[in-house]
Amino acid sequence: MKIGIMQPTFVPWAGYFGLINYVDKFVFLNDVQFDSRSWQQRNKIYNNNTTAWLTIPVVKKKLQNQKIFDVKIDFSSNFKKKHIKTIHHNYAKAKYFKKYIAFFEELYSKQFEYLSEMNIYFIKEICNLIDINAEFFTSKDLDVDGKKSERLINICNKLKVKKYISVEGSKDYLQADAGLFLKKKINIIYFGYNELEYNTFYSNFFPKLSIIDIIFNCGENSKKIIVGGIND
């Protein structure tokens, strides 16, 4: 039994979905501090031979040190309409645009007060669309304590999982705490991922774009592209 634990990010890239597909249980780490202007609230898509950000505005005035689950979406601007318009403008020529644009319009039609709720809903619905499966949890609902490695260990213990699949970016601090995992008989396995270059309607391939790019360019082949980047 393998577990992955990641913050809920906005329409993430292929590697995020590759990790979900690789594990049995996936935990959205939503009870840690929110990082303003991070992947939690924005991601990149194709835009006229370069890239552009899709950003969800959030309420943050006088709200420093918010937990991710506490962050509210700022509806003072019609960001949903702007996002859909941007997606239409940039992907209308994509091979699978007509097949999937209604799916994304339906996602944006849902109403959410909190950023993490929107992110988690989008991720789960995209997983359903491209047939990527795992059992989902949120760290807030699991109600565990501890900081960094201790919190991860407590999550693993709560869900009775002994194989923690970590992204390479966490390697430095996890190696420093390897003894804590060993003491609890939890194996750390580092998730290797090299995104496959896929066919696009535009000429220059841009790596690590949002899953939006893969779906409009690859359609029903999206899962194959995503899983193909996993290094066992």
PDB file of C-alpha atoms in Angstrom:
ATOM      1  CA  MET A   1       0.000   0.000   0.000  1.00  0.00           C
ATOM      2  CA  LYS A   2       1.479   3.349  -1.085  1.00  0.00           C
ATOM      3  CA  ILE A   3       0.545   6.889  -0.046  1.00  0.00           C
ATOM      4  CA  GLY A   4       1.164  10.284  -1.626  1.00  0.00           C
ATOM      5  CA  ILE A   5       0.751  13.573   0.262  1.00  0.00           C
ATOM      6  CA  MET A   6       0.633  16.896  -1.598  1.00  0.00           C
ATOM      7  CA  GLN A   7      -0.830  20.359  -1.193  1.00  0.00           C
ATOM      8  CA  PRO A   8      -3.956  20.896  -3.324  1.00  0.00           C
ATOM      9  CA  THR A   9      -2.737  22.943  -6.284  1.00  0.00           C
ATOM     10  CA  PHE A  10      -4.687  24.584  -9.087  1.00  0.00           C
ATOM     11  CA  VAL A  11      -5.080  22.450 -12.259  1.00  0.00           C
ATOM     12  CA  PRO A  12      -1.603  20.919 -11.704  1.00  0.00           C
ATOM     13  CA  TRP A  13       0.839  19.485 -14.234  1.00  0.00           C
ATOM     14  CA  ALA A  14       1.209  15.894 -15.442  1.00  0.00           C
ATOM     15  CA  GLY A  15       3.565  14.842 -12.629  1.00  0.00           C
ATOM     16  CA  TYR A  16       0.955  15.588  -9.968  1.00  0.00           C
ATOM     17  CA  PHE A  17      -1.538  13.282 -11.660  1.00  0.00           C
ATOM     18  CA  GLY A  18       1.198  10.727 -12.243  1.00  0.00           C
ATOM     19  CA  LEU A  19       1.766  10.590  -8.485  1.00  0.00           C
ATOM     20  CA  ILE A  20      -1.957  10.138  -7.824  1.00  0.00           C
ATOM     21  CA  ASN A  21      -2.044   7.247 -10.274  1.00  0.00           C
ATOM     22  CA  TYR A  22       1.068   5.689  -8.680  1.00  0.00           C
ATOM     23  CA  VAL A  23      -0.284   5.514  -5.116  1.00  0.00           C
ATOM     24  CA  ASP A  24      -3.214   3.780  -3.456  1.00  0.00           C
ATOM     25  CA  LYS A  25      -4.094   6.617  -1.086  1.00  0.00           C
ATOM     26  CA  PHE A  26      -3.630  10.314  -1.790  1.00  0.00           C
ATOM     27  CA  VAL A  27      -3.839  13.009   0.879  1.00  0.00           C
ATOM     28  CA  PHE A  28      -4.409  16.673   0.091  1.00  0.00           C
ATOM     29  CA  LEU A  29      -2.219  18.478   2.623  1.00  0.00           C
ATOM     30  CA  ASN A  30      -4.550  21.399   3.305  1.00  0.00           C
ATOM     31  CA  ASP A  31      -3.878  22.205   6.967  1.00  0.00           C
ATOM     32  CA  VAL A  32      -0.445  23.779   6.490  1.00  0.00           C
ATOM     33  CA  GLN A  33       0.416  27.427   5.831  1.00  0.00           C
ATOM     34  CA  PHE A  34      -0.765  28.964   2.577  1.00  0.00           C
ATOM     35  CA  ASP A  35       1.961  30.269   0.279  1.00  0.00           C
ATOM     36  CA  SER A  36       0.736  33.354  -1.569  1.00  0.00           C
ATOM     37  CA  ARG A  37       1.317  33.439  -5.333  1.00  0.00           C
ATOM     38  CA  SER A  38       2.209  29.741  -5.372  1.00  0.00           C
ATOM     39  CA  TRP A  39       0.952  26.767  -7.380  1.00  0.00           C
ATOM     40  CA  GLN A  40      -1.867  26.612  -4.843  1.00  0.00           C
ATOM     41  CA  GLN A  41      -3.645  29.440  -6.649  1.00  0.00           C
ATOM     42  CA  ARG A  42      -2.219  29.551 -10.168  1.00  0.00           C
ATOM     43  CA  ASN A  43      -0.780  27.538 -13.037  1.00  0.00           C
ATOM     44  CA  LYS A  44       0.540  27.993 -16.563  1.00  0.00           C
ATOM     45  CA  ILE A  45      -1.112  27.322 -19.900  1.00  0.00           C
ATOM     46  CA  TYR A  46      -0.097  27.904 -23.511  1.00  0.00           C
ATOM     47  CA  ASN A  47      -0.503  31.449 -24.813  1.00  0.00           C
ATOM     48  CA  ASN A  48       0.512  32.632 -28.286  1.00  0.00           C
ATOM     49  CA  ASN A  49       3.867  30.821 -28.558  1.00  0.00           C
ATOM     50  CA  THR A  50       4.712  31.436 -24.920  1.00  0.00           C
ATOM     51  CA  THR A  51       2.947  30.740 -21.606  1.00  0.00           C
ATOM     52  CA  ALA A  52       0.485  32.618 -19.407  1.00  0.00           C
ATOM     53  CA  TRP A  53      -0.800  32.295 -15.855  1.00  0.00           C
ATOM     54  CA  LEU A  54      -4.322  31.356 -14.827  1.00  0.00           C
ATOM     55  CA  THR A  55      -4.635  32.770 -11.306  1.00  0.00           C
ATOM     56  CA  ILE A  56      -7.404  32.451  -8.740  1.00  0.00           C
ATOM     57  CA  PRO A  57      -7.581  35.681  -6.705  1.00  0.00           C
ATOM     58  CA  VAL A  58      -7.817  35.138  -2.959  1.00  0.00           C
ATOM     59  CA  VAL A  59      -8.700  37.203   0.084  1.00  0.00           C
ATOM     60  CA  LYS A  60      -5.475  37.868   1.968  1.00  0.00           C
ATOM     61  CA  LYS A  61      -5.539  41.424   3.376  1.00  0.00           C
ATOM     62  CA  LYS A  62      -4.605  41.245   7.074  1.00  0.00           C
ATOM     63  CA  LEU A  63      -4.740  37.443   6.825  1.00  0.00           C
ATOM     64  CA  GLN A  64      -1.100  36.424   7.065  1.00  0.00           C
ATOM     65  CA  ASN A  65      -0.269  32.852   8.101  1.00  0.00           C
ATOM     66  CA  GLN A  66      -3.550  31.390   6.908  1.00  0.00           C
ATOM     67  CA  LYS A  67      -3.865  27.638   6.618  1.00  0.00           C
ATOM     68  CA  ILE A  68      -4.633  26.482   3.088  1.00  0.00           C
ATOM     69  CA  PHE A  69      -8.126  25.342   4.055  1.00  0.00           C
ATOM     70  CA  ASP A  70      -8.896  28.829   5.446  1.00  0.00           C
ATOM     71  CA  VAL A  71      -8.093  30.737   2.243  1.00  0.00           C
ATOM     72  CA  LYS A  72     -11.178  32.269   0.640  1.00  0.00           C
ATOM     73  CA  ILE A  73     -11.597  33.033  -3.040  1.00  0.00           C
ATOM     74  CA  ASP A  74     -11.865  36.740  -3.933  1.00  0.00           C
ATOM     75  CA  PHE A  75     -14.900  37.244  -6.169  1.00  0.00           C
ATOM     76  CA  SER A  76     -14.481  41.011  -6.589  1.00  0.00           C
ATOM     77  CA  SER A  77     -13.414  40.312 -10.183  1.00  0.00           C
ATOM     78  CA  ASN A  78     -15.024  37.849 -12.568  1.00  0.00           C
ATOM     79  CA  PHE A  79     -11.965  35.615 -12.784  1.00  0.00           C
ATOM     80  CA  LYS A  80     -13.990  32.590 -13.915  1.00  0.00           C
ATOM     81  CA  LYS A  81     -15.222  34.356 -17.034  1.00  0.00           C
ATOM     82  CA  LYS A  82     -11.696  35.589 -17.706  1.00  0.00           C
ATOM     83  CA  HIS A  83     -10.225  32.070 -17.333  1.00  0.00           C
ATOM     84  CA  ILE A  84     -12.768  30.528 -19.705  1.00  0.00           C
ATOM     85  CA  LYS A  85     -12.231  33.305 -22.242  1.00  0.00           C
ATOM     86  CA  THR A  86      -8.450  32.784 -22.031  1.00  0.00           C
ATOM     87  CA  ILE A  87      -8.817  29.017 -22.473  1.00  0.00           C
ATOM     88  CA  HIS A  88     -11.076  29.523 -25.493  1.00  0.00           C
ATOM     89  CA  HIS A  89      -8.666  32.016 -27.037  1.00  0.00           C
ATOM     90  CA  ASN A  90      -5.577  29.856 -26.573  1.00  0.00           C
ATOM     91  CA  TYR A  91      -6.907  26.341 -27.215  1.00  0.00           C
ATOM     92  CA  ALA A  92      -9.640  26.755 -29.841  1.00  0.00           C
ATOM     93  CA  LYS A  93      -7.324  25.183 -32.435  1.00  0.00           C
ATOM     94  CA  ALA A  94      -6.373  22.195 -30.259  1.00  0.00           C
ATOM     95  CA  LYS A  95      -7.350  18.753 -31.551  1.00  0.00           C
ATOM     96  CA  TYR A  96      -9.629  17.929 -28.605  1.00  0.00           C
ATOM     97  CA  PHE A  97     -10.891  21.410 -27.748  1.00  0.00           C
ATOM     98  CA  LYS A  98     -14.475  20.850 -28.899  1.00  0.00           C
ATOM     99  CA  LYS A  99     -14.670  17.531 -27.072  1.00  0.00           C
ATOM    100  CA  TYR A 100     -13.543  18.842 -23.672  1.00  0.00           C
ATOM    101  CA  ILE A 101     -14.312  22.556 -23.435  1.00  0.00           C
ATOM    102  CA  ALA A 102     -17.768  21.850 -21.984  1.00  0.00           C
ATOM    103  CA  PHE A 103     -16.119  19.793 -19.229  1.00  0.00           C
ATOM    104  CA  PHE A 104     -14.011  22.752 -18.100  1.00  0.00           C
ATOM    105  CA  GLU A 105     -16.907  25.189 -18.410  1.00  0.00           C
ATOM    106  CA  GLU A 106     -18.894  22.888 -16.126  1.00  0.00           C
ATOM    107  CA  LEU A 107     -16.044  22.842 -13.570  1.00  0.00           C
ATOM    108  CA  TYR A 108     -15.945  26.635 -13.499  1.00  0.00           C
ATOM    109  CA  SER A 109     -19.736  26.832 -13.127  1.00  0.00           C
ATOM    110  CA  LYS A 110     -19.503  25.312  -9.617  1.00  0.00           C
ATOM    111  CA  GLN A 111     -19.497  27.671  -6.658  1.00  0.00           C
ATOM    112  CA  PHE A 112     -16.834  27.441  -3.964  1.00  0.00           C
ATOM    113  CA  GLU A 113     -16.049  29.759  -1.084  1.00  0.00           C
ATOM    114  CA  TYR A 114     -12.624  28.301  -0.336  1.00  0.00           C
ATOM    115  CA  LEU A 115      -9.640  27.880  -2.649  1.00  0.00           C
ATOM    116  CA  SER A 116      -8.723  24.366  -1.498  1.00  0.00           C
ATOM    117  CA  GLU A 117     -12.276  23.142  -2.055  1.00  0.00           C
ATOM    118  CA  MET A 118     -12.155  24.366  -5.643  1.00  0.00           C
ATOM    119  CA  ASN A 119      -8.702  22.888  -6.265  1.00  0.00           C
ATOM    120  CA  ILE A 120      -9.623  19.504  -4.809  1.00  0.00           C
ATOM    121  CA  TYR A 121     -12.878  19.349  -6.748  1.00  0.00           C
ATOM    122  CA  PHE A 122     -11.110  20.194 -10.027  1.00  0.00           C
ATOM    123  CA  ILE A 123      -8.417  17.567  -9.408  1.00  0.00           C
ATOM    124  CA  LYS A 124     -10.898  14.818  -8.543  1.00  0.00           C
ATOM    125  CA  GLU A 125     -13.099  15.570 -11.553  1.00  0.00           C
ATOM    126  CA  ILE A 126     -10.093  15.597 -13.884  1.00  0.00           C
ATOM    127  CA  CYS A 127      -8.991  12.256 -12.427  1.00  0.00           C
ATOM    128  CA  ASN A 128     -12.429  10.850 -13.213  1.00  0.00           C
ATOM    129  CA  LEU A 129     -12.245  12.245 -16.735  1.00  0.00           C
ATOM    130  CA  ILE A 130      -8.888  10.664 -17.597  1.00  0.00           C
ATOM    131  CA  ASP A 131      -9.342   7.480 -15.535  1.00  0.00           C
ATOM    132  CA  ILE A 132      -6.757   8.096 -12.820  1.00  0.00           C
ATOM    133  CA  ASN A 133      -7.650   6.461  -9.522  1.00  0.00           C
ATOM    134  CA  ALA A 134      -6.736   6.669  -5.842  1.00  0.00           C
ATOM    135  CA  GLU A 135      -8.542   6.888  -2.515  1.00  0.00           C
ATOM    136  CA  PHE A 136      -8.623  10.574  -1.525  1.00  0.00           C
ATOM    137  CA  PHE A 137      -8.324  12.217   1.901  1.00  0.00           C
ATOM    138  CA  THR A 138      -7.619  15.693   3.282  1.00  0.00           C
ATOM    139  CA  SER A 139      -5.165  16.199   6.125  1.00  0.00           C
ATOM    140  CA  LYS A 140      -7.621  18.532   7.884  1.00  0.00           C
ATOM    141  CA  ASP A 141     -10.186  15.754   8.097  1.00  0.00           C
ATOM    142  CA  LEU A 142      -7.565  13.273   9.296  1.00  0.00           C
ATOM    143  CA  ASP A 143      -6.871  15.647  12.213  1.00  0.00           C
ATOM    144  CA  VAL A 144      -3.229  14.790  12.913  1.00  0.00           C
ATOM    145  CA  ASP A 145      -0.635  17.013  14.557  1.00  0.00           C
ATOM    146  CA  GLY A 146       3.113  17.500  14.183  1.00  0.00           C
ATOM    147  CA  LYS A 147       5.376  19.552  11.946  1.00  0.00           C
ATOM    148  CA  LYS A 148       6.840  18.538   8.579  1.00  0.00           C
ATOM    149  CA  SER A 149       8.138  14.957   8.797  1.00  0.00           C
ATOM    150  CA  GLU A 150       6.315  14.224  12.042  1.00  0.00           C
ATOM    151  CA  ARG A 151       3.010  15.238  10.453  1.00  0.00           C
ATOM    152  CA  LEU A 152       3.691  13.044   7.405  1.00  0.00           C
ATOM    153  CA  ILE A 153       4.494  10.082   9.649  1.00  0.00           C
ATOM    154  CA  ASN A 154       1.308  10.630  11.636  1.00  0.00           C
ATOM    155  CA  ILE A 155      -0.732  10.706   8.435  1.00  0.00           C
ATOM    156  CA  CYS A 156       0.869   7.448   7.283  1.00  0.00           C
ATOM    157  CA  ASN A 157       0.124   5.826  10.645  1.00  0.00           C
ATOM    158  CA  LYS A 158      -3.463   7.067  10.687  1.00  0.00           C
ATOM    159  CA  LEU A 159      -4.107   5.516   7.272  1.00  0.00           C
ATOM    160  CA  LYS A 160      -2.053   2.396   8.089  1.00  0.00           C
ATOM    161  CA  VAL A 161       0.356   2.815   5.183  1.00  0.00           C
ATOM    162  CA  LYS A 162       4.055   1.904   5.342  1.00  0.00           C
ATOM    163  CA  LYS A 163       5.245   3.207   1.951  1.00  0.00           C
ATOM    164  CA  TYR A 164       5.396   6.990   1.661  1.00  0.00           C
ATOM    165  CA  ILE A 165       5.921   8.184  -1.923  1.00  0.00           C
ATOM    166  CA  SER A 166       7.642  11.557  -1.881  1.00  0.00           C
ATOM    167  CA  VAL A 167       8.450  13.956  -4.706  1.00  0.00           C
ATOM    168  CA  GLU A 168      12.140  14.620  -5.348  1.00  0.00           C
ATOM    169  CA  GLY A 169      11.815  18.231  -4.153  1.00  0.00           C
ATOM    170  CA  SER A 170      11.341  17.074  -0.553  1.00  0.00           C
ATOM    171  CA  LYS A 171      14.397  14.846  -0.536  1.00  0.00           C
ATOM    172  CA  ASP A 172      16.755  17.117   1.434  1.00  0.00           C
ATOM    173  CA  TYR A 173      14.626  17.577   4.529  1.00  0.00           C
ATOM    174  CA  LEU A 174      13.259  14.017   4.432  1.00  0.00           C
ATOM    175  CA  GLN A 175      16.753  12.522   4.358  1.00  0.00           C
ATOM    176  CA  ALA A 176      17.601  14.578   7.432  1.00  0.00           C
ATOM    177  CA  ASP A 177      14.625  12.972   9.189  1.00  0.00           C
ATOM    178  CA  ALA A 178      15.076   9.475   7.760  1.00  0.00           C
ATOM    179  CA  GLY A 179      15.581   8.057  11.236  1.00  0.00           C
ATOM    180  CA  LEU A 180      12.095   9.153  12.288  1.00  0.00           C
ATOM    181  CA  PHE A 181      10.530   7.241   9.390  1.00  0.00           C
ATOM    182  CA  LEU A 182      12.734   4.215  10.023  1.00  0.00           C
ATOM    183  CA  LYS A 183      11.717   4.165  13.684  1.00  0.00           C
ATOM    184  CA  LYS A 184       8.057   3.955  12.644  1.00  0.00           C
ATOM    185  CA  LYS A 185       8.897   1.349   9.962  1.00  0.00           C
ATOM    186  CA  ILE A 186       7.790   3.645   7.139  1.00  0.00           C
ATOM    187  CA  ASN A 187       9.725   3.371   3.873  1.00  0.00           C
ATOM    188  CA  ILE A 188      10.345   6.565   1.891  1.00  0.00           C
ATOM    189  CA  ILE A 189      10.264   6.018  -1.866  1.00  0.00           C
ATOM    190  CA  TYR A 190      11.143   8.963  -4.115  1.00  0.00           C
ATOM    191  CA  PHE A 191       8.851   9.490  -7.067  1.00  0.00           C
ATOM    192  CA  GLY A 192      10.780   9.911 -10.281  1.00  0.00           C
ATOM    193  CA  TYR A 193       8.979  11.671 -13.096  1.00  0.00           C
ATOM    194  CA  ASN A 194      10.093  12.859 -16.524  1.00  0.00           C
ATOM    195  CA  GLU A 195       7.265  14.430 -18.473  1.00  0.00           C
ATOM    196  CA  LEU A 196       6.854  12.951 -21.945  1.00  0.00           C
ATOM    197  CA  GLU A 197       6.828  15.392 -24.834  1.00  0.00           C
ATOM    198  CA  TYR A 198       3.446  15.083 -26.519  1.00  0.00           C
ATOM    199  CA  ASN A 199       2.019  16.339 -29.804  1.00  0.00           C
ATOM    200  CA  THR A 200       0.558  19.853 -29.676  1.00  0.00           C
ATOM    201  CA  PHE A 201      -1.239  22.091 -32.144  1.00  0.00           C
ATOM    202  CA  TYR A 202       1.507  24.683 -31.635  1.00  0.00           C
ATOM    203  CA  SER A 203       5.119  24.258 -32.761  1.00  0.00           C
ATOM    204  CA  ASN A 204       7.273  24.620 -29.627  1.00  0.00           C
ATOM    205  CA  PHE A 205       6.617  22.213 -26.764  1.00  0.00           C
ATOM    206  CA  PHE A 206       6.405  23.835 -23.316  1.00  0.00           C
ATOM    207  CA  PRO A 207       7.070  21.460 -20.384  1.00  0.00           C
ATOM    208  CA  LYS A 208       5.225  21.435 -17.057  1.00  0.00           C
ATOM    209  CA  LEU A 209       2.106  23.227 -18.208  1.00  0.00           C
ATOM    210  CA  SER A 210      -1.239  22.634 -16.503  1.00  0.00           C
ATOM    211  CA  ILE A 211      -3.125  19.406 -17.160  1.00  0.00           C
ATOM    212  CA  ILE A 212      -5.422  21.602 -19.271  1.00  0.00           C
ATOM    213  CA  ASP A 213      -2.786  21.579 -22.013  1.00  0.00           C
ATOM    214  CA  ILE A 214      -2.502  17.786 -22.110  1.00  0.00           C
ATOM    215  CA  ILE A 215      -6.251  17.211 -22.211  1.00  0.00           C
ATOM    216  CA  PHE A 216      -6.872  19.591 -25.111  1.00  0.00           C
ATOM    217  CA  ASN A 217      -3.888  18.270 -27.056  1.00  0.00           C
ATOM    218  CA  CYS A 218      -4.064  14.553 -26.221  1.00  0.00           C
ATOM    219  CA  GLY A 219      -7.683  13.836 -25.285  1.00  0.00           C
ATOM    220  CA  GLU A 220      -8.278  10.173 -24.474  1.00  0.00           C
ATOM    221  CA  ASN A 221      -4.521   9.558 -24.673  1.00  0.00           C
ATOM    222  CA  SER A 222      -3.876  11.872 -21.706  1.00  0.00           C
ATOM    223  CA  LYS A 223      -3.535   9.081 -19.135  1.00  0.00           C
ATOM    224  CA  LYS A 224      -1.069   7.200 -21.340  1.00  0.00           C
ATOM    225  CA  ILE A 225       1.064  10.347 -21.651  1.00  0.00           C
ATOM    226  CA  ILE A 226       0.923  11.005 -17.906  1.00  0.00           C
ATOM    227  CA  VAL A 227       1.711   7.445 -16.793  1.00  0.00           C
ATOM    228  CA  GLY A 228       4.467   7.205 -19.384  1.00  0.00           C
ATOM    229  CA  GLY A 229       6.511   9.778 -17.476  1.00  0.00           C
ATOM    230  CA  ILE A 230       6.691   7.715 -14.281  1.00  0.00           C
ATOM    231  CA  ASN A 231      10.143   6.260 -13.487  1.00  0.00           C
ATOM    232  CA  ASP A 232       9.648   3.069 -11.470  1.00  0.00           C
TER     233      ASP A 232
END
